[in-house]
mmCIF file of C-alpha atoms and ligand atoms in Angstrom:
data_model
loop_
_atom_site.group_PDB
_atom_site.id
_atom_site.type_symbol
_atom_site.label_atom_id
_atom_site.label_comp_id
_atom_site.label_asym_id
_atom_site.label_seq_id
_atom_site.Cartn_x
_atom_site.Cartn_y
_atom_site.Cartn_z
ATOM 1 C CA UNK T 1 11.933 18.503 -2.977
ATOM 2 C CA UNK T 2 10.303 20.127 -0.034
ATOM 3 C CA UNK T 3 6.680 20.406 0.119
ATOM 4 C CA UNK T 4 4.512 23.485 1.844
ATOM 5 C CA UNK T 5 4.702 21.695 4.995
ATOM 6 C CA UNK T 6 8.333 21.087 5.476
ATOM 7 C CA UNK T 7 8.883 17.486 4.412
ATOM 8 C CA UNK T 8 11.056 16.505 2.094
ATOM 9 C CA UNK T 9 9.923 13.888 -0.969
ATOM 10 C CA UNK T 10 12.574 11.654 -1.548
ATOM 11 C CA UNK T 11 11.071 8.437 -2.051
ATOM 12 C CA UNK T 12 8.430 7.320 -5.156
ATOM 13 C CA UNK T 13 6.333 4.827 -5.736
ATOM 14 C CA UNK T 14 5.891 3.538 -9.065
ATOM 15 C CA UNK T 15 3.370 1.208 -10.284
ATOM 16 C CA UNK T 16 4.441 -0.262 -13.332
ATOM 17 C CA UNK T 17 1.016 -2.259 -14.409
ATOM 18 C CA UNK T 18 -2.635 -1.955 -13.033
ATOM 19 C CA UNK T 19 -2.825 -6.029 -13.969
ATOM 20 C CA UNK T 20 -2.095 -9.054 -11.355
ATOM 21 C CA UNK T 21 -1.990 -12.391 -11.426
ATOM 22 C CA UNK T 22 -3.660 -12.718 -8.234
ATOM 23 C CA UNK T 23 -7.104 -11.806 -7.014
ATOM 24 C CA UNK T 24 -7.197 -10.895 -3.344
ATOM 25 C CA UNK T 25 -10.834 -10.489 -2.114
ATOM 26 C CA UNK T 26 -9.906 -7.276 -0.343
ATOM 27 C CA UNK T 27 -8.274 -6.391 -2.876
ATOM 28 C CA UNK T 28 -10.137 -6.374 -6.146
ATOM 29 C CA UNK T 29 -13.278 -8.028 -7.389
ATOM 30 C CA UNK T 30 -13.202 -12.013 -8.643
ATOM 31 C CA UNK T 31 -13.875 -11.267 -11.903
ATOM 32 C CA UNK T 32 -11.158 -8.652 -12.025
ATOM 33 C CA UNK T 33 -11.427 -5.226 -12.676
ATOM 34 C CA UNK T 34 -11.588 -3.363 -16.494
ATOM 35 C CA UNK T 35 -7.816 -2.588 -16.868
ATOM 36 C CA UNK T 36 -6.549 0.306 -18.555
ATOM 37 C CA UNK T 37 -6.402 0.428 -22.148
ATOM 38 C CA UNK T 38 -3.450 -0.679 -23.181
ATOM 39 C CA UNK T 39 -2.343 2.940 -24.805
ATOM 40 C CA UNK T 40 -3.455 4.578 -21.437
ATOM 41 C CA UNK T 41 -0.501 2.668 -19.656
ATOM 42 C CA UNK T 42 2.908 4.621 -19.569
ATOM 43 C CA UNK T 43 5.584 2.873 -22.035
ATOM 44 C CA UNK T 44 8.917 2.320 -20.180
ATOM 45 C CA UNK T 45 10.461 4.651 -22.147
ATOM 46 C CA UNK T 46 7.930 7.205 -20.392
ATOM 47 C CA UNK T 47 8.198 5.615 -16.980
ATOM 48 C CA UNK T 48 12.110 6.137 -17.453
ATOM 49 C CA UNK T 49 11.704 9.771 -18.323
ATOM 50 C CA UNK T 50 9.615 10.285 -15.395
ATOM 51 C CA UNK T 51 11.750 8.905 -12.861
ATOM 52 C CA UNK T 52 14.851 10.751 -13.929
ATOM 53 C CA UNK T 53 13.201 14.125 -13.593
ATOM 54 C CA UNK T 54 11.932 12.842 -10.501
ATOM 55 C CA UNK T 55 15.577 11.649 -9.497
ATOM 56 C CA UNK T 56 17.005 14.919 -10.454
ATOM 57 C CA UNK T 57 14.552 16.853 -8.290
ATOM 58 C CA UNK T 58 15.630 14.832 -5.020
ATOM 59 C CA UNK T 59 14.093 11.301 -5.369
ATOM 60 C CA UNK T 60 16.301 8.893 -3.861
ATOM 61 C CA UNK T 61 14.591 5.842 -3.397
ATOM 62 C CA UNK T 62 12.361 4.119 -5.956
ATOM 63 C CA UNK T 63 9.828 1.395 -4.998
ATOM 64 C CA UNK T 64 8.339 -0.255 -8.430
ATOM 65 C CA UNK T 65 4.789 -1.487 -7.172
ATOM 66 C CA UNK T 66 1.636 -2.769 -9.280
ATOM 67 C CA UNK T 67 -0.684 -4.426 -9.991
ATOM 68 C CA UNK T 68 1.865 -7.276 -10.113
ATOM 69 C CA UNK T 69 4.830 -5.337 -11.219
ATOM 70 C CA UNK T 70 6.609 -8.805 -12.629
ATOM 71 C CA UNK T 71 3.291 -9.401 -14.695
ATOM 72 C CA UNK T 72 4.449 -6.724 -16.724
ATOM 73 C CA UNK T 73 6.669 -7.821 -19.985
ATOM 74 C CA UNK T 74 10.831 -6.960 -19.619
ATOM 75 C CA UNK T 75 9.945 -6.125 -16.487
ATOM 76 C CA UNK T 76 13.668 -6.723 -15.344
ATOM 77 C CA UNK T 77 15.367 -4.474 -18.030
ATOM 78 C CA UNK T 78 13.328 -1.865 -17.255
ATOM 79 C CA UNK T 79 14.742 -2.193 -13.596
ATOM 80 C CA UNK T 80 18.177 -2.513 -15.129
ATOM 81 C CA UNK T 81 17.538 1.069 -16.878
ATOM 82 C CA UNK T 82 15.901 2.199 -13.521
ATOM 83 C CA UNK T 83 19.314 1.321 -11.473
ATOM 84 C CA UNK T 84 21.418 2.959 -14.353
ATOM 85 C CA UNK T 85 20.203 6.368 -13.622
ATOM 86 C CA UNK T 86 22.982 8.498 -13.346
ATOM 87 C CA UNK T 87 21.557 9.827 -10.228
ATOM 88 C CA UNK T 88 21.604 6.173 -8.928
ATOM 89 C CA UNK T 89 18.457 6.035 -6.717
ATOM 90 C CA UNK T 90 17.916 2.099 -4.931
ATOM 91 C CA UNK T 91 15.424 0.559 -6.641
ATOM 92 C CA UNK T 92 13.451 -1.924 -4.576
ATOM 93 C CA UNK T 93 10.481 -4.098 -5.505
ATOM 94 C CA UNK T 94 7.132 -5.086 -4.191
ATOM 95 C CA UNK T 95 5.283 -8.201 -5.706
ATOM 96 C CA UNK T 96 2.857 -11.170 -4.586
ATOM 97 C CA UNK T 97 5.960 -13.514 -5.458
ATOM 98 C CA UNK T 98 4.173 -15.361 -8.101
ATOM 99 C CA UNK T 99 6.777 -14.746 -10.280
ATOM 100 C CA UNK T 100 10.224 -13.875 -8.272
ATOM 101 C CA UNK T 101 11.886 -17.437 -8.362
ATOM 102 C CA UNK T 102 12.802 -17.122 -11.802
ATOM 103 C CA UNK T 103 13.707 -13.736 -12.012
ATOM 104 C CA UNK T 104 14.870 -12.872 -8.603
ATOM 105 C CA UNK T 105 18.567 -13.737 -10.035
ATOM 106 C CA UNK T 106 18.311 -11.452 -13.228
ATOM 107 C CA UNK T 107 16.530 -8.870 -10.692
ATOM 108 C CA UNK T 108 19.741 -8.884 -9.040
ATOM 109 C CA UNK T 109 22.275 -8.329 -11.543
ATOM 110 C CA UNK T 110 19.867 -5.941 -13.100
ATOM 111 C CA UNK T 111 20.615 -3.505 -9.899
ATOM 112 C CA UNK T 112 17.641 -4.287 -7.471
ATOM 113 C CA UNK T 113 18.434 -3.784 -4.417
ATOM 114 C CA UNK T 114 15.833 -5.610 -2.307
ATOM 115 C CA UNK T 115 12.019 -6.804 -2.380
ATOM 116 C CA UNK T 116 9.042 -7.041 -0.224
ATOM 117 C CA UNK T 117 7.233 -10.063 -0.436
ATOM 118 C CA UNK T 118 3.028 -9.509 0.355
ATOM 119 C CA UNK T 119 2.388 -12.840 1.584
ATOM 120 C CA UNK T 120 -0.968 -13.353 4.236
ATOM 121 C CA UNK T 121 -0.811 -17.050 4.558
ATOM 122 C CA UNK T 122 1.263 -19.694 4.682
ATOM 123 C CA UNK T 123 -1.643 -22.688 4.916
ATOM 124 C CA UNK T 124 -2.430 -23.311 0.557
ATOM 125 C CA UNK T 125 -6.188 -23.987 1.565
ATOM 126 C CA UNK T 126 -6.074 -19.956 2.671
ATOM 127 C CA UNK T 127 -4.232 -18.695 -0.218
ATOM 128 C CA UNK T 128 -6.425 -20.466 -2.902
ATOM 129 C CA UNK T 129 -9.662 -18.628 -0.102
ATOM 130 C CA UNK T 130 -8.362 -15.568 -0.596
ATOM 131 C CA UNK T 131 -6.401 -15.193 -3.727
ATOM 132 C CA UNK T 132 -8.420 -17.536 -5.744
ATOM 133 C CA UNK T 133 -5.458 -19.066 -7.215
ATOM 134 C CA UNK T 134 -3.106 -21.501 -6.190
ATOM 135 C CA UNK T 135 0.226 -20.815 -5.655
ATOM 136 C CA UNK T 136 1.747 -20.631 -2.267
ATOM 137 C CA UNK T 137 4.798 -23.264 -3.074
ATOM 138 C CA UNK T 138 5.301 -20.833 -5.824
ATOM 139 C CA UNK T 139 5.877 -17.605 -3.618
ATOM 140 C CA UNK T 140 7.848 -19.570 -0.875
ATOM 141 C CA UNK T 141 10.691 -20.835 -3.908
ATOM 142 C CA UNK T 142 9.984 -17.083 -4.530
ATOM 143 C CA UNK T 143 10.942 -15.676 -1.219
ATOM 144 C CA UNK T 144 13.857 -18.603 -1.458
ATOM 145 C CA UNK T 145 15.266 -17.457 -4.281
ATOM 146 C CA UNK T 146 15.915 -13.845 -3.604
ATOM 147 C CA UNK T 147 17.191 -14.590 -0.221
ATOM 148 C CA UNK T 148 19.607 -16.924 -2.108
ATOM 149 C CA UNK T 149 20.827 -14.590 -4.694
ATOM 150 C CA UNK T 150 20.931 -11.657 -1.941
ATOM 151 C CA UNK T 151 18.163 -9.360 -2.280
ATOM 152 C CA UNK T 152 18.417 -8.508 1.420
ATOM 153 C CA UNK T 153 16.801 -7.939 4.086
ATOM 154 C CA UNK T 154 13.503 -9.713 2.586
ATOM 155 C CA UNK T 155 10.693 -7.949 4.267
ATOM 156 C CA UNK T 156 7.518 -9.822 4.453
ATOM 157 C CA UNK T 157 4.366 -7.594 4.392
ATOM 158 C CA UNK T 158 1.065 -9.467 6.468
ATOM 159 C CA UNK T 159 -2.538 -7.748 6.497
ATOM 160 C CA UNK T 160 -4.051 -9.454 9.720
ATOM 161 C CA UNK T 161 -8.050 -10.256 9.234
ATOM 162 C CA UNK T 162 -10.049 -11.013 12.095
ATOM 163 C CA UNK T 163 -11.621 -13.644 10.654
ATOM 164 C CA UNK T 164 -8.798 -15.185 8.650
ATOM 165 C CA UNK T 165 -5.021 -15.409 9.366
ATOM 166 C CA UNK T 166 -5.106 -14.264 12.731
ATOM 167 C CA UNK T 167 -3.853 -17.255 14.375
ATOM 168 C CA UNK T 168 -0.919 -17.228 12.232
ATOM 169 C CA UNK T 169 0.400 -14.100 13.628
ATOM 170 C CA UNK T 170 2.221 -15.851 15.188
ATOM 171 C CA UNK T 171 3.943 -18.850 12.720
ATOM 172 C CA UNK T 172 4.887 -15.417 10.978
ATOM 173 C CA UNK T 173 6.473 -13.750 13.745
ATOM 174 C CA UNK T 174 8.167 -17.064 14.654
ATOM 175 C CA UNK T 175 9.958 -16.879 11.177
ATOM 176 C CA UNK T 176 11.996 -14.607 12.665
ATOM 177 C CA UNK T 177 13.867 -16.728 14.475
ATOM 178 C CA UNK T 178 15.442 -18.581 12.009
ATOM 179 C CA UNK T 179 15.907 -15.807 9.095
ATOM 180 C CA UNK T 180 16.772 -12.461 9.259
ATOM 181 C CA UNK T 181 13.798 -11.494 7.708
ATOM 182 C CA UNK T 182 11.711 -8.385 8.538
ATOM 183 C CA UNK T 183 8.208 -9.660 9.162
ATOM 184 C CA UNK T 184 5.863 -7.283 9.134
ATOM 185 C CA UNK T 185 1.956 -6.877 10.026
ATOM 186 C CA UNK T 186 0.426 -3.714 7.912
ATOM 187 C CA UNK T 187 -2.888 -2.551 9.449
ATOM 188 C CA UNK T 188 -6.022 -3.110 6.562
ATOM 189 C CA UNK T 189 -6.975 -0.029 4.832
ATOM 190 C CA UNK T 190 -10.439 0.261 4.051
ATOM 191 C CA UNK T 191 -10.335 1.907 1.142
ATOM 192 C CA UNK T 192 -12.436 0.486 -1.858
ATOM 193 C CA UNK T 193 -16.034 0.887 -0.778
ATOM 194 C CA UNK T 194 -17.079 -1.591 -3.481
ATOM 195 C CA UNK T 195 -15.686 -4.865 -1.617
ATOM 196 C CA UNK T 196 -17.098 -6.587 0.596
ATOM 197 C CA UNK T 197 -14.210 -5.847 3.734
ATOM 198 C CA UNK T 198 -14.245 -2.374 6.023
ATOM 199 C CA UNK T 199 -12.393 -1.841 8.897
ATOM 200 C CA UNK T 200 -13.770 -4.172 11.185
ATOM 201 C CA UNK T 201 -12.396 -7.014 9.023
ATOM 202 C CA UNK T 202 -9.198 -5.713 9.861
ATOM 203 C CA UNK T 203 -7.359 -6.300 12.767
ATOM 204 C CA UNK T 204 -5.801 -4.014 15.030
ATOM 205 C CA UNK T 205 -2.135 -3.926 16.069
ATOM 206 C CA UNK T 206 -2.534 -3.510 19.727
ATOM 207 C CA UNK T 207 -4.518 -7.286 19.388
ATOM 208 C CA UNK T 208 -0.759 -8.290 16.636
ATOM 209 C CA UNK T 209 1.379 -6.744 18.881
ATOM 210 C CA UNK T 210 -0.620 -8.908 22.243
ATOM 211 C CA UNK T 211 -0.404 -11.753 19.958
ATOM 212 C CA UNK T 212 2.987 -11.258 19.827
ATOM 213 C CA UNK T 213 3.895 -11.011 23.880
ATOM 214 C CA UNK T 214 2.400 -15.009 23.849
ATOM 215 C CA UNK T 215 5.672 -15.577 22.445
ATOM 216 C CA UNK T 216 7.774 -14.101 24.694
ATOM 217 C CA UNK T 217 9.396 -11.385 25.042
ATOM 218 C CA UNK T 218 9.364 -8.805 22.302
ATOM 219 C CA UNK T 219 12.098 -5.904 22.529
ATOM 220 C CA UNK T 220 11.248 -2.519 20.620
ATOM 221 C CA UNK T 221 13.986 -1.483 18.565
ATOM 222 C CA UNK T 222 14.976 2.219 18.478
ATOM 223 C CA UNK T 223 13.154 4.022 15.129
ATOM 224 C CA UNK T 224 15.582 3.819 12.473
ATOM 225 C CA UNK T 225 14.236 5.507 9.000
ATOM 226 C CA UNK T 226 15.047 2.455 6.665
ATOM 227 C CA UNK T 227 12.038 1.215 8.589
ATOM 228 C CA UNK T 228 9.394 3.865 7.216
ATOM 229 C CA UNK T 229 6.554 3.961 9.255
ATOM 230 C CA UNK T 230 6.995 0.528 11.145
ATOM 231 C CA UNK T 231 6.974 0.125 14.925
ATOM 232 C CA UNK T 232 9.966 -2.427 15.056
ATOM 233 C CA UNK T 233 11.011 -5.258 17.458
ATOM 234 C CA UNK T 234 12.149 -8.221 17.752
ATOM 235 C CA UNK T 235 11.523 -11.557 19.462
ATOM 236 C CA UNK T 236 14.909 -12.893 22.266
ATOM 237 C CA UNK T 237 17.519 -14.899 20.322
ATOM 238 C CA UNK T 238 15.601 -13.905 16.686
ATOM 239 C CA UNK T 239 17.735 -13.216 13.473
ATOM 240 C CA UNK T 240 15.203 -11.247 11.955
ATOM 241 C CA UNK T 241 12.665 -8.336 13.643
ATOM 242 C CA UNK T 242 8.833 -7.675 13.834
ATOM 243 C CA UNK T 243 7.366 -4.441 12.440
ATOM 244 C CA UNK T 244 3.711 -3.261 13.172
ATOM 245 C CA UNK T 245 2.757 -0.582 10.617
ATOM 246 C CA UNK T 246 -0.596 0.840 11.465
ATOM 247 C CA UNK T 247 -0.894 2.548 8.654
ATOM 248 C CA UNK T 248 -4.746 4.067 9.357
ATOM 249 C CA UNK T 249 -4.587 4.982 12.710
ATOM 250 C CA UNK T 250 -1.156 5.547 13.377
ATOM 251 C CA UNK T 251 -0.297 9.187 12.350
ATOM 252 C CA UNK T 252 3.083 9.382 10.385
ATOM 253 C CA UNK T 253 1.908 11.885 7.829
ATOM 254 C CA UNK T 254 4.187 14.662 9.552
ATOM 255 C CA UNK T 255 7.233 11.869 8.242
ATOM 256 C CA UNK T 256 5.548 11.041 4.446
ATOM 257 C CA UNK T 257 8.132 11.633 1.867
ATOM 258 C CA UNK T 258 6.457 9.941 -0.604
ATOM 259 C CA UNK T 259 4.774 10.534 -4.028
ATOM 260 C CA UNK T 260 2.951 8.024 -5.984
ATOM 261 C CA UNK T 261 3.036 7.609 -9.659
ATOM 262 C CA UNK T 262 0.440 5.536 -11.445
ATOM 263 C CA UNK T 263 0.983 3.164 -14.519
ATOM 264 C CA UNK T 264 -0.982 5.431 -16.313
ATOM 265 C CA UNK T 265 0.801 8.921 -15.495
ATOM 266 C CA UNK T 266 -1.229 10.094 -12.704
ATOM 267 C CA UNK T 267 0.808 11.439 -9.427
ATOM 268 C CA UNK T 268 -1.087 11.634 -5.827
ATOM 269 C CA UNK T 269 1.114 12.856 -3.595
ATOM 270 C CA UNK T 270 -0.929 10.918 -0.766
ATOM 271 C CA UNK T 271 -3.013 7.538 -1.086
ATOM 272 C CA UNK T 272 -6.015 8.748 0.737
ATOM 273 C CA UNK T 273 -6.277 11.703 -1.354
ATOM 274 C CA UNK T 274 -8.357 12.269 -4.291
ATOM 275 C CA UNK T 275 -5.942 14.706 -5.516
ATOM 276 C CA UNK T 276 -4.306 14.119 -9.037
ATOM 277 C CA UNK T 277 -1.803 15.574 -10.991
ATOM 278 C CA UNK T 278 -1.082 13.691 -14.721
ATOM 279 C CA UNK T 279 1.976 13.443 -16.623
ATOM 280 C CA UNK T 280 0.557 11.838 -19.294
ATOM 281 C CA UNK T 281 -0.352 14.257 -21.556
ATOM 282 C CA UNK T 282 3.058 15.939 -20.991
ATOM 283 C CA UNK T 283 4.652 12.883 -21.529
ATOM 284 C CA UNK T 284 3.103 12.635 -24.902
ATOM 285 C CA UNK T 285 2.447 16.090 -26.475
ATOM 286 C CA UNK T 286 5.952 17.037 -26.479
ATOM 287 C CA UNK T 287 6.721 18.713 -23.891
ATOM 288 C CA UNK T 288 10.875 19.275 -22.568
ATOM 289 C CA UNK T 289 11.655 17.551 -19.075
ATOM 290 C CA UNK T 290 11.485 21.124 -17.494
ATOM 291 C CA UNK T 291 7.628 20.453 -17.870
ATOM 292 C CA UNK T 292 7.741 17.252 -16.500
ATOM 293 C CA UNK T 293 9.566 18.564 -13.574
ATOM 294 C CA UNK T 294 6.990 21.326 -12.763
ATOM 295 C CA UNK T 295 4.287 18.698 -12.857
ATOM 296 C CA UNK T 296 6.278 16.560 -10.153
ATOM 297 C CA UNK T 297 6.590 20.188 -8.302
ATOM 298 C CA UNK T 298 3.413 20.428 -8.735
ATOM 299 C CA UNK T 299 2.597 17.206 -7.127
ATOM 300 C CA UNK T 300 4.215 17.685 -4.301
ATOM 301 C CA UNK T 301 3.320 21.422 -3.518
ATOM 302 C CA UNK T 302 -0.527 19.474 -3.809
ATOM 303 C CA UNK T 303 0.361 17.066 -1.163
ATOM 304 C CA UNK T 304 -2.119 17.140 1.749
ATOM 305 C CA UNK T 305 -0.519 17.724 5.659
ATOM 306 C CA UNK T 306 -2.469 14.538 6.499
ATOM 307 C CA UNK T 307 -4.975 11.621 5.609
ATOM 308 C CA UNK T 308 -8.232 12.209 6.434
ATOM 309 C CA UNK T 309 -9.490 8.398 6.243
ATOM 310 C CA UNK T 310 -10.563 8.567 9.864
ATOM 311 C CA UNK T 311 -12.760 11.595 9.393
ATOM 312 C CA UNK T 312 -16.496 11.297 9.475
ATOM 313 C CA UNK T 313 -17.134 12.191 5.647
ATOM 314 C CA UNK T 314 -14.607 10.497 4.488
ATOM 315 C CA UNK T 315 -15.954 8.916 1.128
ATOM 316 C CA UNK T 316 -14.058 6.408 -0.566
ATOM 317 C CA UNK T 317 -14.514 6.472 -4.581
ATOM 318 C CA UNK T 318 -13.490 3.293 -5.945
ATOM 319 C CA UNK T 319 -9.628 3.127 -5.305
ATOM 320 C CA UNK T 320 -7.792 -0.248 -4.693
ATOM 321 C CA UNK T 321 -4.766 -0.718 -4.252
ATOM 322 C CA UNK T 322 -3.547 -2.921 -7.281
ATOM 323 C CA UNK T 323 -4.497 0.399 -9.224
ATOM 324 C CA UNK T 324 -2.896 2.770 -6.589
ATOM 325 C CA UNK T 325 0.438 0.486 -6.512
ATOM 326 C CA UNK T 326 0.080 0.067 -3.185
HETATM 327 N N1 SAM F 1 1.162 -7.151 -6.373
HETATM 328 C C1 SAM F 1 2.141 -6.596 -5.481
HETATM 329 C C2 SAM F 1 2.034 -7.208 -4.107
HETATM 330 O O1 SAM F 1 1.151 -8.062 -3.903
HETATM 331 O O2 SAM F 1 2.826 -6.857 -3.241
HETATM 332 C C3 SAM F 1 2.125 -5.065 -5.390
HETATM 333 C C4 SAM F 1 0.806 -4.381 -5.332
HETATM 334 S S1 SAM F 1 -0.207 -4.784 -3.936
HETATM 335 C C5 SAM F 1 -1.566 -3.723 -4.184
HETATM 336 C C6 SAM F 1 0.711 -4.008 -2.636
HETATM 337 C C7 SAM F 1 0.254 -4.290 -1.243
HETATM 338 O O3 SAM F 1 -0.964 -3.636 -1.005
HETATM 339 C C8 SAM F 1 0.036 -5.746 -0.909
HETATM 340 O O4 SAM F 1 0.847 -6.054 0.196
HETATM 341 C C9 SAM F 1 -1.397 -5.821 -0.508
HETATM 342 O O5 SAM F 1 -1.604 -6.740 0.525
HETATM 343 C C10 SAM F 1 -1.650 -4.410 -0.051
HETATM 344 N N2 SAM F 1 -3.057 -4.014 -0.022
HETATM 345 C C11 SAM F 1 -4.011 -4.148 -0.959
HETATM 346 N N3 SAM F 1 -5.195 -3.663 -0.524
HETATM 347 C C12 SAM F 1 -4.975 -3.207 0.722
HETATM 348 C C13 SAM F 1 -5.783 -2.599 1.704
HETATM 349 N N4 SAM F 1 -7.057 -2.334 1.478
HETATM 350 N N5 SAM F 1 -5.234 -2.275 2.878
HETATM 351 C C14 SAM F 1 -3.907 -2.502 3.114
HETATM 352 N N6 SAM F 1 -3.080 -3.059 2.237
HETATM 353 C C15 SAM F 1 -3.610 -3.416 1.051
#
């Protein structure tokens, strides 16, 4: 699929639940947020028909995001089915980790190729802060497991607070050294107007990346496009690399080939855009997969050149992430 401005969408994002198990403060709200009715979310026998007119049309990659995708009941057949496409895109996984020791093995088998693990401190006192839930030995056997059974390379995604986890920067970068992990810092997005965290909360990657230099010194890899939209490097003598992603102010939007699909049939073609296409009522009045593709087509054709988060009027609606499947 090529869209008006010459990129080609080969890569979707599907968020399987709007629920999690966790409740990051920048995130969502303590108390939680209203989730969808439970009819409103996409069964997985509409997810699956979705995807394979998506595959058909040129998606190659497919990145099952939430919510907390392994919240979600038979999560792991549904991945099996994913895999089993005859078009046989790589299925990959993003999750908190809560939940990956004890599936990461059927995960495997079941066809997935790899996961990132969101992790943004390794002290318990700070998770239990800022997930309000304990749980950090839980995600470590997590990340454990699916390095044991192979789900490779593990990519570790870190938002960097001011305030928060910036002196672990580097104890994250420094796990590099002894796994060939990808460790990677993802620049805050301030995008849900209703929390209490904007952009100067975040921190920036020119103050990761000096971080960084205290270590030593830090090559920069050549651009590879496994790595998306990460600047990668890596520290002398390390097994594993660094990636800064600054996702706001960097501009990569001339290299997006993505297209988001919501657990409850919308499509954005861009996260910053209030945009929407929805499948849902296709999905469920009927309709041939011919329809489904022209809504996908759709979708794309819709897809903005760029994000305009750093404009002036930029207003931003209520739209976390765990909704988004970021
Ligand atoms: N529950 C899964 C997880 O934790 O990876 C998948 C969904 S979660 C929304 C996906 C990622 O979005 C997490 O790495 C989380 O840190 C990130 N995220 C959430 N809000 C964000 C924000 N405002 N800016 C940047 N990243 C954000």
């Amino acid at each position: 699929m090529q869209d008006q401005f010459g990129r080609t969408i080969e890569y979707l994002r599907l968020s399987v639940t709007d629920r999690c198990n966790l409740r990051c403060r920048y995130c969502m709200p303590e108390e939680g947020v209203a989730g969808l009715p439970h009819g409103d979310v996409l069964r997985y026998e509409e997810l699956l028909r979705v995807v394979a007119a998506a595959c058909r049309l040129g998606i190659r990659k497919v990145r099952v995001t939430g919510g907390e995708p392994l919240v979600r009941r038979d999560i792991v057949s549904f991945i099996g089915q994913l895999a089993a496409l005859p078009e046989k895109p790589e299925i990959t996984l993003t999750t908190n980790g809560m939940l990956l020791a004890e599936h990461a093995e059927a995960l495997k088998a079941a066809g997935l190729s790899r996961v990132n693990v969101s992790l943004d401190t390794m002290r318990p006192e700070r998770f239990k802060e800022l997930t309000l839930r304990t749980g950090l030995e839980q995600v470590l056997a997590g990340i454990e497991a699916a390095e044991k059974v192979g789900l490779l390379p593990i990519k570790l995604n870190i938002i960097p607070f001011v305030d928060f986890n910036a002196d672990e920067i580097v104890d994250f970068a420094r796990l590099t050294l002894e796994h060939p992990w990808d460790v990677r810092f993802i620049e805050f997005m301030p995008i849900s107007s209703d929390l209490d965290y904007a952009s100067r909360d975040g921190l920036s990657m020119e103050e990761v990346e000096a971080r960084l230099r205290t270590l030593g010194e830090l090559e920069a890899l050549p651009y590879q496009k496994t790595s998306g939209p990460a600047h990668m490097y890596r520290l002398r003598g390390a097994k594993g690399r660094i990636g800064l992603i600054p996702s706001v102010s960097g501009h990569f939007c001339g290299d997006c080939n993505r297209l988001r699909v919501m657990a409850d049939g919308r499509i954005r073609g861009c996260l910053f855009d209030n945009h929407e296409t929805d499948l849902k009522a296709a999905l469920r009045n009927g309709s041939d997969d011919t329809v489904l593709e022209q809504i996908l087509l759709e979708a794309v054709c819709a897809k903005p050149e760029k994000h305009q988060i750093n404009e002036e009027d930029f207003t931003t609606p209520s739209r976390r992430m765990h909704g988004i499947g970021g």
